[in-house]
Short mmCIF file of C-alpha atoms in Angstrom, two decimals:
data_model
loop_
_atom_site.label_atom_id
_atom_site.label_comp_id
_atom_site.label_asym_id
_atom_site.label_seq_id
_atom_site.Cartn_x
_atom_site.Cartn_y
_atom_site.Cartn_z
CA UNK A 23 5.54 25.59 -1.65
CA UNK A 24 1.93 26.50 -0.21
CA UNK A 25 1.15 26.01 3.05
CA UNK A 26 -1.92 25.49 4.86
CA UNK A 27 -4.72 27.71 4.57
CA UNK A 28 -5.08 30.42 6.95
CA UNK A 29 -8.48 29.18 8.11
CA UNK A 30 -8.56 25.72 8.63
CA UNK A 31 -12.20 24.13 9.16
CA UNK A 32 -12.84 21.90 12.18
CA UNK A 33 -15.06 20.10 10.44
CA UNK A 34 -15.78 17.82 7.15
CA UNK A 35 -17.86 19.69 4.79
CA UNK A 36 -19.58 18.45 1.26
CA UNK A 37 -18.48 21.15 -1.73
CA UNK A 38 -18.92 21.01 -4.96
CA UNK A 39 -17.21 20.64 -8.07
CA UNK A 40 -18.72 24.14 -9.36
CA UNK A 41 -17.97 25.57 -6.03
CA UNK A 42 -14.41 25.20 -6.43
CA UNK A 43 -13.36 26.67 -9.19
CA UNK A 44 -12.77 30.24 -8.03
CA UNK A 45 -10.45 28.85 -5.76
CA UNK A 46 -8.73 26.44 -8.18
CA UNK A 47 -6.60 29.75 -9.22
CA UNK A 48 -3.40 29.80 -10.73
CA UNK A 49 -1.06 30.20 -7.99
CA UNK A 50 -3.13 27.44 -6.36
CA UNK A 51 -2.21 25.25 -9.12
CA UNK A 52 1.53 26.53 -9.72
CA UNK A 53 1.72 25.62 -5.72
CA UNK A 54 2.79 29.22 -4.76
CA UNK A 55 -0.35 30.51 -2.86
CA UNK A 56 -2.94 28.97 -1.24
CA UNK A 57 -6.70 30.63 -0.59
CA UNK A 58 -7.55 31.86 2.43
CA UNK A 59 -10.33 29.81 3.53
CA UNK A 60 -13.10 32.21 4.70
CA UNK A 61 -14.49 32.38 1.66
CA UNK A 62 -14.25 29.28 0.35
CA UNK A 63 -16.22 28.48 3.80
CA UNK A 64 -19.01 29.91 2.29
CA UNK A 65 -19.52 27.49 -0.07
CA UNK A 66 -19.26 24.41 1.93
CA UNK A 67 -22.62 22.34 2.79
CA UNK A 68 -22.02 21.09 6.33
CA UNK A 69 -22.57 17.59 7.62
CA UNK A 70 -24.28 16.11 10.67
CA UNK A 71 -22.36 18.32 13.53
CA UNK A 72 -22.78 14.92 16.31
CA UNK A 73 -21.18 12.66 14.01
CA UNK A 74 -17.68 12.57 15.02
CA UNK A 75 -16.32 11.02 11.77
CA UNK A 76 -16.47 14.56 10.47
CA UNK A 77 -13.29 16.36 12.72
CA UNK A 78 -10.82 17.68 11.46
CA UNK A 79 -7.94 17.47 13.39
CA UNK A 80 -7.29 13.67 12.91
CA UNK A 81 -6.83 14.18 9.28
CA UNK A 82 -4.29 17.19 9.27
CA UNK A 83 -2.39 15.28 11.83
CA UNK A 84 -1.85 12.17 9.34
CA UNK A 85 -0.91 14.51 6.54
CA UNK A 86 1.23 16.76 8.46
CA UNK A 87 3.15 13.14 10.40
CA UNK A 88 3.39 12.12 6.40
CA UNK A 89 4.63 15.18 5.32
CA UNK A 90 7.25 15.52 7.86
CA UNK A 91 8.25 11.40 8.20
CA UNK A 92 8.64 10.99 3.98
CA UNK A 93 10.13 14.42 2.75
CA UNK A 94 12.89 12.45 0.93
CA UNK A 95 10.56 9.87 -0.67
CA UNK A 96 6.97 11.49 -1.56
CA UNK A 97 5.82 8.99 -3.38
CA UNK A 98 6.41 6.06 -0.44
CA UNK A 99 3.55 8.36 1.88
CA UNK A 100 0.88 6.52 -0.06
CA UNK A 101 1.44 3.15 1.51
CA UNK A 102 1.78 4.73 5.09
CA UNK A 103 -1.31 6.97 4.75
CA UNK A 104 -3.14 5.11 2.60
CA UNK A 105 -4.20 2.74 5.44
CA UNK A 106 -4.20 5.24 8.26
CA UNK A 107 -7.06 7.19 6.30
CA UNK A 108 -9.17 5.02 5.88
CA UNK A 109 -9.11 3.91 9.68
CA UNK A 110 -9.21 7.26 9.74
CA UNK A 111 -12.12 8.55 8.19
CA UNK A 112 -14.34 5.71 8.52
CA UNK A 113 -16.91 5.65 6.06
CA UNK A 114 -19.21 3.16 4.46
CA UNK A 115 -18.70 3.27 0.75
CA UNK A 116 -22.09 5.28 -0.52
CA UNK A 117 -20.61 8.17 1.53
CA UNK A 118 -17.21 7.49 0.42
CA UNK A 119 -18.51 7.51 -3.26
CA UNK A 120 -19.52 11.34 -2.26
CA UNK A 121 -16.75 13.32 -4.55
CA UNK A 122 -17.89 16.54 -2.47
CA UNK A 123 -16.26 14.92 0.61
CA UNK A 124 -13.48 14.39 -0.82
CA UNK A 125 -13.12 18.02 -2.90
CA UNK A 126 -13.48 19.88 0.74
CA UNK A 127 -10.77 17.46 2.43
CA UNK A 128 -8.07 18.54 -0.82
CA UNK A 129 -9.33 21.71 -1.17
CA UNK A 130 -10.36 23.17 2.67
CA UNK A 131 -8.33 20.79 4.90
CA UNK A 132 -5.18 19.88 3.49
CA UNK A 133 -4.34 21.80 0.17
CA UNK A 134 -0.36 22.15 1.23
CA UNK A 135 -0.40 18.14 1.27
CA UNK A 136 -2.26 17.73 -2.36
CA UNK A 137 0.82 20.29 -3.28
CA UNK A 138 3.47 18.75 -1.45
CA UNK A 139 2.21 15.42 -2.88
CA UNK A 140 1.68 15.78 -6.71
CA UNK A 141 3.24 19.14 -7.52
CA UNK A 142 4.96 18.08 -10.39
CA UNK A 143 8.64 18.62 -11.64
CA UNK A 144 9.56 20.98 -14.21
CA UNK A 145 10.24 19.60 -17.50
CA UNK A 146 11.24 20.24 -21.06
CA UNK A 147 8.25 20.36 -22.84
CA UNK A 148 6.66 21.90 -19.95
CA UNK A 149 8.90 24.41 -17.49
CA UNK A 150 6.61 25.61 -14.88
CA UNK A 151 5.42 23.05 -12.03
CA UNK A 152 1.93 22.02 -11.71
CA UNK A 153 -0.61 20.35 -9.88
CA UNK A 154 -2.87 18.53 -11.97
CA UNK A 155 -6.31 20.13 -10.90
CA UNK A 156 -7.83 16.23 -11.24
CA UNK A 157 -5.67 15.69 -7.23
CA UNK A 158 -8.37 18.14 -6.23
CA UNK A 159 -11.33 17.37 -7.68
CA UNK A 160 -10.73 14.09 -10.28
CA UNK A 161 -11.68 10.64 -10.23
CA UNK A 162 -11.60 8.38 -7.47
CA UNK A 163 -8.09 6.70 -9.14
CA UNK A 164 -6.95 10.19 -9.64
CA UNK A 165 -8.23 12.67 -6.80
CA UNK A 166 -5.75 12.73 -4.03
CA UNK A 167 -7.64 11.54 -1.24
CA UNK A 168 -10.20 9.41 -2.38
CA UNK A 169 -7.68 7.08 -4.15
CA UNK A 170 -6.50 6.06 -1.17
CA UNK A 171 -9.20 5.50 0.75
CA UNK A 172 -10.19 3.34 -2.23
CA UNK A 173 -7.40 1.56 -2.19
CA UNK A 174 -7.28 0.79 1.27
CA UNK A 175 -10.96 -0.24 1.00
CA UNK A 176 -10.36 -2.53 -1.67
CA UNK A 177 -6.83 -4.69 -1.24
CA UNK A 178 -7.28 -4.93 2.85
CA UNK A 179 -8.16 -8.34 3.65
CA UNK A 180 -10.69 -8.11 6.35
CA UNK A 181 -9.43 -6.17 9.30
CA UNK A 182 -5.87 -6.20 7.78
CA UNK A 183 -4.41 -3.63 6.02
CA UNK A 184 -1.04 -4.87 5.05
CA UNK A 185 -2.25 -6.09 1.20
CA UNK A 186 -3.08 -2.48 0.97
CA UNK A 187 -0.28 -1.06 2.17
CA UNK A 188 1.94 -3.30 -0.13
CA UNK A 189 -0.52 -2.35 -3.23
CA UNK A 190 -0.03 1.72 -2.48
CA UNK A 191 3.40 0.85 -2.40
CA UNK A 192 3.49 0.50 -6.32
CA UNK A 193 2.36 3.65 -8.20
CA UNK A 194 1.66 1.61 -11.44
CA UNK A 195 -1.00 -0.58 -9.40
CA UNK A 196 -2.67 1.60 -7.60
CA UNK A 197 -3.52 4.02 -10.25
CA UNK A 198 -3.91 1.13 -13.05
CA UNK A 199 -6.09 -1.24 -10.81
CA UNK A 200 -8.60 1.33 -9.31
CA UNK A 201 -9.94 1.33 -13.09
CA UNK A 202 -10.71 -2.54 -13.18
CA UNK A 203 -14.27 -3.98 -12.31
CA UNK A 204 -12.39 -7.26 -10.98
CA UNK A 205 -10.52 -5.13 -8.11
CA UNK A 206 -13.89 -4.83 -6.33
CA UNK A 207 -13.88 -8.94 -6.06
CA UNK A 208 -11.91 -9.51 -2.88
CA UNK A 209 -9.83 -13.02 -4.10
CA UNK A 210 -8.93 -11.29 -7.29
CA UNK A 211 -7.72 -7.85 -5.41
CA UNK A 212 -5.52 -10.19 -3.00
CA UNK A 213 -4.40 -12.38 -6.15
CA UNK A 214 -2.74 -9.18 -7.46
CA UNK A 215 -0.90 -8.36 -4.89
CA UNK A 216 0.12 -11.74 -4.05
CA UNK A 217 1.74 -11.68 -7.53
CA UNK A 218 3.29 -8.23 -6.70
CA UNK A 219 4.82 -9.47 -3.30
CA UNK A 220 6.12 -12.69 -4.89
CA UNK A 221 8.03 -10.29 -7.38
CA UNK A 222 6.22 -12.39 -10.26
CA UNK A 223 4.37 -8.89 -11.73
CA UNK A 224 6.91 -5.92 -11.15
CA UNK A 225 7.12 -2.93 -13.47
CA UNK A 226 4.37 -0.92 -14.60
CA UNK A 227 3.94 -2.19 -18.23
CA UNK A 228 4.12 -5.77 -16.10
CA UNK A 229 0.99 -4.71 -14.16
CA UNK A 230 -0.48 -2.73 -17.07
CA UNK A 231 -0.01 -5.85 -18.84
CA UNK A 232 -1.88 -8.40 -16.36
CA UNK A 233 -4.49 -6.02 -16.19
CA UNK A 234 -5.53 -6.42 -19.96
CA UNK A 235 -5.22 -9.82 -19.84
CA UNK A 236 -7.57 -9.82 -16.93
CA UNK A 237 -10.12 -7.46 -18.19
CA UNK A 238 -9.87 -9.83 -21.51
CA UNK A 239 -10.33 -12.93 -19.73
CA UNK A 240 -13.13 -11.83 -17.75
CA UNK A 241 -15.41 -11.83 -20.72
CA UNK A 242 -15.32 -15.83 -20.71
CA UNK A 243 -13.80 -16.57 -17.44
CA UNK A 244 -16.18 -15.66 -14.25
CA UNK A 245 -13.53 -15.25 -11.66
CA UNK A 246 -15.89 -15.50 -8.42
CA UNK A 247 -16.72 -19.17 -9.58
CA UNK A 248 -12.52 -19.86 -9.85
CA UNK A 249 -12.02 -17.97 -6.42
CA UNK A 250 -15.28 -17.96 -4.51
CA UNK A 251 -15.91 -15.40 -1.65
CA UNK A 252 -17.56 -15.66 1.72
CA UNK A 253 -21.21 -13.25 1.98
CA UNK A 254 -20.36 -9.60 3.62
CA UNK A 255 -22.17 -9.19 6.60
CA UNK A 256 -22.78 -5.37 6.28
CA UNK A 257 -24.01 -5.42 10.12
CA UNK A 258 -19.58 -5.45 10.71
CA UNK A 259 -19.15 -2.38 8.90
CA UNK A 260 -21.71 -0.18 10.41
CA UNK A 261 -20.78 -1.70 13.58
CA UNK A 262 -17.08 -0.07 12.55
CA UNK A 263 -18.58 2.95 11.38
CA UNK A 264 -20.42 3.89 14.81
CA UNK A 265 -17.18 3.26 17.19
CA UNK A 266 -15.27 6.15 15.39
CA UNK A 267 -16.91 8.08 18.23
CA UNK A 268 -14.86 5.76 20.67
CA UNK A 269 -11.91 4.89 18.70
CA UNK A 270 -8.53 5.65 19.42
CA UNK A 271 -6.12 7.46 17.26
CA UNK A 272 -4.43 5.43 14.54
CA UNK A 273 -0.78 4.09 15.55
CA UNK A 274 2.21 5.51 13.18
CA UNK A 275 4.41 2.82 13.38
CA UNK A 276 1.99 0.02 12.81
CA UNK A 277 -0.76 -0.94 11.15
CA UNK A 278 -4.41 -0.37 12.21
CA UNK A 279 -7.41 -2.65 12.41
CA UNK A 280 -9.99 -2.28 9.58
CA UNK A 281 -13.57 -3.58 9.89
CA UNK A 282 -14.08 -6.98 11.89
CA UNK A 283 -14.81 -9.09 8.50
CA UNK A 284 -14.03 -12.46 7.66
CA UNK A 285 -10.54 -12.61 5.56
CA UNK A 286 -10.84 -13.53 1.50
CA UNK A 287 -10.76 -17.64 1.81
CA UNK A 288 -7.56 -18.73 0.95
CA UNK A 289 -8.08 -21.19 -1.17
CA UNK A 290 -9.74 -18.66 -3.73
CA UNK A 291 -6.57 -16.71 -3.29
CA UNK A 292 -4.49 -19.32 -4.59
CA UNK A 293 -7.00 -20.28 -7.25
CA UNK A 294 -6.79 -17.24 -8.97
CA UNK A 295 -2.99 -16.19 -8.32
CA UNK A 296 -2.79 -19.65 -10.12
CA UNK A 297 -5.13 -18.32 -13.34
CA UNK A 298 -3.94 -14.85 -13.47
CA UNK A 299 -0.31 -16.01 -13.18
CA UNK A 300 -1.13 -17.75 -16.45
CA UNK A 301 -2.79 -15.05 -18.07
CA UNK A 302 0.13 -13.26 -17.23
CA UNK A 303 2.08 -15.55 -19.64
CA UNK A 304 0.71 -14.43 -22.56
CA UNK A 305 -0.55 -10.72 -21.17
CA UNK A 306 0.17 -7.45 -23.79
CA UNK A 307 3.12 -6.13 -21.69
CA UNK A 308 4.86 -4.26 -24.16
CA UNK A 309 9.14 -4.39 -24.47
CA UNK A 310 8.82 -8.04 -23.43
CA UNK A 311 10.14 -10.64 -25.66
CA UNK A 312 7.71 -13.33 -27.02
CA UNK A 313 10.04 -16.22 -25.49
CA UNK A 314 9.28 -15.06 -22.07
#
């Protein structure tokens, strides 16, 4: 397994897609050497050097605490660090939209985690582990950092993170939701997971299934009349942004505090935990019988 590079910037960079690929090399990829970083250096466009958003250190000591605290269970670090990133990194979401942030932070910063993450298992049809070069540089439901920023962003309820930490929990959400449009309307993100925690949607084809039926729906349904939300101030999130100067570290062993915004009214919540539960009736999940 790769470890972390021998140069290790202190500070967020922007690179690009193009930039990377040198460095995108085999035994990067296989997970048995990692670059340098000097070079790769090089090619980094630097941000705004009195913004201290942009360290480092922070980051490397999430992924290192995750790398250490869930070596028996890889998959479980999502829902720890998921949350801690993004109170973390604290960025409004035009910057966070940025894929170049995102490629230096998987790339410059903290390669050994993308490997340690998502190197895959060998397996028949395919003998030689991999990481898919898409943790690196992909989409923001694929890349390894940015999808759970995302997801942090978009299933914490106001200040509170723990919808987002129970949707990172689940693999099959958090990489099946991130696609949908209706994810991005607060009730309906917290109306999936309330169906997750109640144990009503559970497998993947479950949630894959709800999610059809969703999308379908929303072509005659208009869920933000069903399950109105209150107006974002945007004032409360720039007002988060500029105390990362002043902000302490994030706690491991609880939750942090996400931007001082008003919680998704609850009865929109129940409104549409109510509809999609019946959509989910009828929903495409495939294997399940037609009685149920």
């Amino acid at each position: 397994m790769i470890t972390r590079p021998n140069h290790v910037p202190e500070r967020l960079g922007l690179l690009a897609a193009s930039a990377m690929d040198p460095f995108l090399t085999e035994q990067l990829i296989s997970g048995e050497q990692v670059h340098g970083g000097v070079d790769l250096a090089k090619v980094v466009e630097p941000l705004p050097e009195d913004d201290a958003r942009w360290a480092v250190e922070p980051l490397r000591g999430l992924v290192e605490d995750a790398m250490f605290e869930f070596e028996d269970d890889r998959t479980r670090a999502d829902a720890w660090l998921a949350p801690r990133l993004h109170a973390t990194l604290r960025l409004t979401r035009r910057e966070a939209a940025d894929k170049r942030l995102w490629n230096h932070l998987a790339l410059a910063v903290a390669p050994d985690y993308v490997a340690w993450r998502h190197l895959s298992g060998a397996t028949a049809n395919r003998p030689e582990r991999r990481i898919a070069p898409e943790r690196f540089r992909g989409a923001a439901d694929r890349q390894c950092f940015s999808r759970l920023w995302w997801a942090a962003e978009l299933f914490r309820n106001g200040p509170d993170y723990e919808p987002a930490e129970t949707a990172c929990g689940n693999q099959d959400l958090i990489h099946t939701v991130l696609r949908q449009e209706a994810v991005d309307h607060r009730p309906s993100a917290q109306a999936i997971v309330r169906l997750l925690k109640t144990g009503r949607v559970t497998t993947g084809r479950e949630i894959n299934g709800l999610c059809v039926a969703i999308n379908a729906a929303g072509a005659t349904l208009t869920y933000d009349v069903i399950g109105p939300d209150l107006p974002k101030d945007p004032a409360r999130m720039r007002d988060w942004v500029a105390e990362a100067e002043s902000a302490p570290p994030v706690g491991r062993h609880s939750l942090p505090q996400g931007p001082d915004e008003d919680p998704v009214p609850e009865e929109s919540v129940a409104a549409l935990t109510a509809c999609f539960e019946d959509l989910f009736v009828t929903a495409p999940v495939r294997g399940r019988k037609s009685a149920d």
